[in-house]
Amino acid sequence: MLAKTLDRAAWSWNGEVMLGFAILLGFNFIGFVIQMSLHLPLPGNVIGLILFTAALFAKLIKLSWVEEAASVLTRHMMLFFIPYTVGILLFIPVIGANWVAICGGIIGATVAVLIVTGWVSSKLSQEGNTNDK
């Protein structure tokens, strides 16, 4: 009796995960088809993510349908970065030849983000103080 109960629980969990994967992959595919057919400069997976988010907000898709599959994907996210890390190793000579420009770009972009973030947060805090009075 216990084995049947455990079996049903495992099938229920697997079914939820598979349904979530099917929904996520379906939106990814729809985004890819839209991108290829309309020749948009935006990647298909980004279009699919925008459509998926819109479907969540419109209550066409329930969060509970995809929550478990998304949890599985985020738990194993490091595995998705391994191919990119290995690919970077191929470009070590290029990176070595251009390390000054790369570091300058990283530092410059970081400083720009910090300045803009500080400016926006100060403007928002001033606006919040004005509204409180």
mmCIF file of C-alpha atoms in Angstrom:
data_model
loop_
_atom_site.group_PDB
_atom_site.id
_atom_site.type_symbol
_atom_site.label_atom_id
_atom_site.label_comp_id
_atom_site.label_asym_id
_atom_site.label_seq_id
_atom_site.Cartn_x
_atom_site.Cartn_y
_atom_site.Cartn_z
ATOM 1 C CA MET A 1 0.000 0.000 0.000
ATOM 2 C CA LEU A 2 2.820 2.387 0.886
ATOM 3 C CA ALA A 3 4.584 1.667 -2.411
ATOM 4 C CA LYS A 4 1.434 2.608 -4.371
ATOM 5 C CA THR A 5 1.133 5.862 -2.426
ATOM 6 C CA LEU A 6 4.782 6.718 -3.030
ATOM 7 C CA ASP A 7 4.418 5.782 -6.699
ATOM 8 C CA ARG A 8 1.451 8.132 -7.113
ATOM 9 C CA ALA A 9 3.335 10.940 -5.392
ATOM 10 C CA ALA A 10 6.340 10.443 -7.681
ATOM 11 C CA TRP A 11 4.134 10.358 -10.774
ATOM 12 C CA SER A 12 2.270 13.454 -9.618
ATOM 13 C CA TRP A 13 5.529 15.344 -9.092
ATOM 14 C CA ASN A 14 6.966 14.161 -12.421
ATOM 15 C CA GLY A 15 3.750 15.104 -14.170
ATOM 16 C CA GLU A 16 3.852 18.615 -12.712
ATOM 17 C CA VAL A 17 7.479 19.060 -13.720
ATOM 18 C CA MET A 18 6.867 17.758 -17.231
ATOM 19 C CA LEU A 19 3.832 20.026 -17.649
ATOM 20 C CA GLY A 20 5.937 22.979 -16.516
ATOM 21 C CA PHE A 21 8.751 22.085 -18.919
ATOM 22 C CA ALA A 22 6.253 21.688 -21.746
ATOM 23 C CA ILE A 23 4.785 25.134 -21.058
ATOM 24 C CA LEU A 24 8.207 26.781 -20.800
ATOM 25 C CA LEU A 25 9.500 25.081 -23.947
ATOM 26 C CA GLY A 26 6.263 25.909 -25.763
ATOM 27 C CA PHE A 27 6.690 29.613 -25.077
ATOM 28 C CA ASN A 28 10.348 29.370 -26.055
ATOM 29 C CA PHE A 29 9.370 27.736 -29.350
ATOM 30 C CA ILE A 30 6.620 30.299 -30.025
ATOM 31 C CA GLY A 31 9.131 33.095 -29.422
ATOM 32 C CA PHE A 32 11.598 31.459 -31.799
ATOM 33 C CA VAL A 33 8.929 31.085 -34.515
ATOM 34 C CA ILE A 34 7.876 34.726 -34.122
ATOM 35 C CA GLN A 35 11.487 35.888 -34.293
ATOM 36 C CA MET A 36 12.266 33.834 -37.395
ATOM 37 C CA SER A 37 9.048 34.688 -39.222
ATOM 38 C CA LEU A 38 9.104 38.433 -38.505
ATOM 39 C CA HIS A 39 12.919 38.738 -38.679
ATOM 40 C CA LEU A 40 13.050 40.611 -35.387
ATOM 41 C CA PRO A 41 16.442 41.625 -33.952
ATOM 42 C CA LEU A 42 15.366 40.309 -30.531
ATOM 43 C CA PRO A 43 16.314 36.684 -29.686
ATOM 44 C CA GLY A 44 13.462 34.192 -29.818
ATOM 45 C CA ASN A 45 13.906 33.065 -26.227
ATOM 46 C CA VAL A 46 13.522 36.672 -25.034
ATOM 47 C CA ILE A 47 10.328 37.038 -27.070
ATOM 48 C CA GLY A 48 9.069 33.768 -25.571
ATOM 49 C CA LEU A 49 9.898 34.996 -22.074
ATOM 50 C CA ILE A 50 8.010 38.236 -22.691
ATOM 51 C CA LEU A 51 4.996 36.262 -23.960
ATOM 52 C CA PHE A 52 5.237 33.902 -20.978
ATOM 53 C CA THR A 53 5.328 36.828 -18.541
ATOM 54 C CA ALA A 54 2.343 38.405 -20.272
ATOM 55 C CA ALA A 55 0.462 35.094 -20.042
ATOM 56 C CA LEU A 56 1.223 34.901 -16.319
ATOM 57 C CA PHE A 57 -0.028 38.451 -15.739
ATOM 58 C CA ALA A 58 -3.134 37.773 -17.852
ATOM 59 C CA LYS A 59 -3.785 34.643 -15.733
ATOM 60 C CA LEU A 60 -3.709 32.413 -18.834
ATOM 61 C CA ILE A 61 -0.980 30.338 -17.157
ATOM 62 C CA LYS A 62 -1.033 29.502 -13.454
ATOM 63 C CA LEU A 63 2.227 29.947 -11.602
ATOM 64 C CA SER A 64 1.732 26.576 -9.906
ATOM 65 C CA TRP A 65 1.897 24.875 -13.325
ATOM 66 C CA VAL A 66 5.479 26.012 -13.942
ATOM 67 C CA GLU A 67 6.811 26.658 -10.451
ATOM 68 C CA GLU A 68 8.326 23.214 -9.883
ATOM 69 C CA ALA A 69 9.962 23.079 -13.326
ATOM 70 C CA ALA A 70 11.412 26.562 -12.835
ATOM 71 C CA SER A 71 12.731 25.491 -9.441
ATOM 72 C CA VAL A 72 14.468 22.476 -11.007
ATOM 73 C CA LEU A 73 16.043 24.733 -13.658
ATOM 74 C CA THR A 74 17.291 27.305 -11.160
ATOM 75 C CA ARG A 75 18.685 24.607 -8.843
ATOM 76 C CA HIS A 76 20.879 23.322 -11.673
ATOM 77 C CA MET A 77 21.661 26.674 -13.295
ATOM 78 C CA MET A 78 25.447 26.296 -12.932
ATOM 79 C CA LEU A 79 25.343 23.418 -15.419
ATOM 80 C CA PHE A 80 24.079 25.805 -18.099
ATOM 81 C CA PHE A 81 27.188 28.010 -17.779
ATOM 82 C CA ILE A 82 29.746 25.230 -18.304
ATOM 83 C CA PRO A 83 29.704 25.417 -22.138
ATOM 84 C CA TYR A 84 30.232 29.190 -22.034
ATOM 85 C CA THR A 85 33.093 28.853 -19.571
ATOM 86 C CA VAL A 86 34.773 26.234 -21.738
ATOM 87 C CA GLY A 87 34.198 28.400 -24.813
ATOM 88 C CA ILE A 88 35.952 31.336 -23.151
ATOM 89 C CA LEU A 89 39.081 29.200 -22.841
ATOM 90 C CA LEU A 90 39.351 29.233 -26.631
ATOM 91 C CA PHE A 91 39.653 33.014 -26.574
ATOM 92 C CA ILE A 92 42.440 33.321 -23.988
ATOM 93 C CA PRO A 93 44.896 34.689 -26.618
ATOM 94 C CA VAL A 94 42.361 37.340 -27.715
ATOM 95 C CA ILE A 95 41.558 38.234 -24.111
ATOM 96 C CA GLY A 96 45.271 38.450 -23.299
ATOM 97 C CA ALA A 97 45.914 40.782 -26.223
ATOM 98 C CA ASN A 98 42.998 43.065 -25.303
ATOM 99 C CA TRP A 99 42.963 42.845 -21.511
ATOM 100 C CA VAL A 100 43.379 46.609 -21.011
ATOM 101 C CA ALA A 101 40.328 47.425 -23.147
ATOM 102 C CA ILE A 102 38.292 44.650 -21.509
ATOM 103 C CA CYS A 103 39.170 45.790 -17.977
ATOM 104 C CA GLY A 104 38.554 49.422 -18.920
ATOM 105 C CA GLY A 105 35.136 48.551 -20.301
ATOM 106 C CA ILE A 106 34.199 46.550 -17.220
ATOM 107 C CA ILE A 107 35.353 49.265 -14.819
ATOM 108 C CA GLY A 108 33.767 52.041 -16.891
ATOM 109 C CA ALA A 109 30.433 50.230 -17.140
ATOM 110 C CA THR A 110 30.467 49.493 -13.405
ATOM 111 C CA VAL A 111 31.148 53.125 -12.542
ATOM 112 C CA ALA A 112 28.417 54.296 -14.947
ATOM 113 C CA VAL A 113 25.890 51.918 -13.385
ATOM 114 C CA LEU A 114 26.829 53.055 -9.871
ATOM 115 C CA ILE A 115 26.498 56.738 -10.811
ATOM 116 C CA VAL A 116 23.137 56.292 -12.550
ATOM 117 C CA THR A 117 21.799 54.117 -9.724
ATOM 118 C CA GLY A 118 22.877 56.660 -7.102
ATOM 119 C CA TRP A 119 21.355 59.513 -9.077
ATOM 120 C CA VAL A 120 18.025 57.707 -9.594
ATOM 121 C CA SER A 121 17.791 56.628 -5.948
ATOM 122 C CA SER A 122 18.533 60.177 -4.729
ATOM 123 C CA LYS A 123 15.853 61.599 -7.035
ATOM 124 C CA LEU A 124 13.357 58.981 -5.862
ATOM 125 C CA SER A 125 14.146 59.620 -2.193
ATOM 126 C CA GLN A 126 13.730 63.387 -2.714
ATOM 127 C CA GLU A 127 10.407 62.770 -4.446
ATOM 128 C CA GLY A 128 9.323 60.479 -1.607
ATOM 129 C CA ASN A 129 10.222 63.150 0.975
ATOM 130 C CA THR A 130 8.240 65.755 -0.992
ATOM 131 C CA ASN A 131 5.159 63.489 -1.105
ATOM 132 C CA ASP A 132 5.338 62.808 2.644
ATOM 133 C CA LYS A 133 4.939 66.490 3.532
#
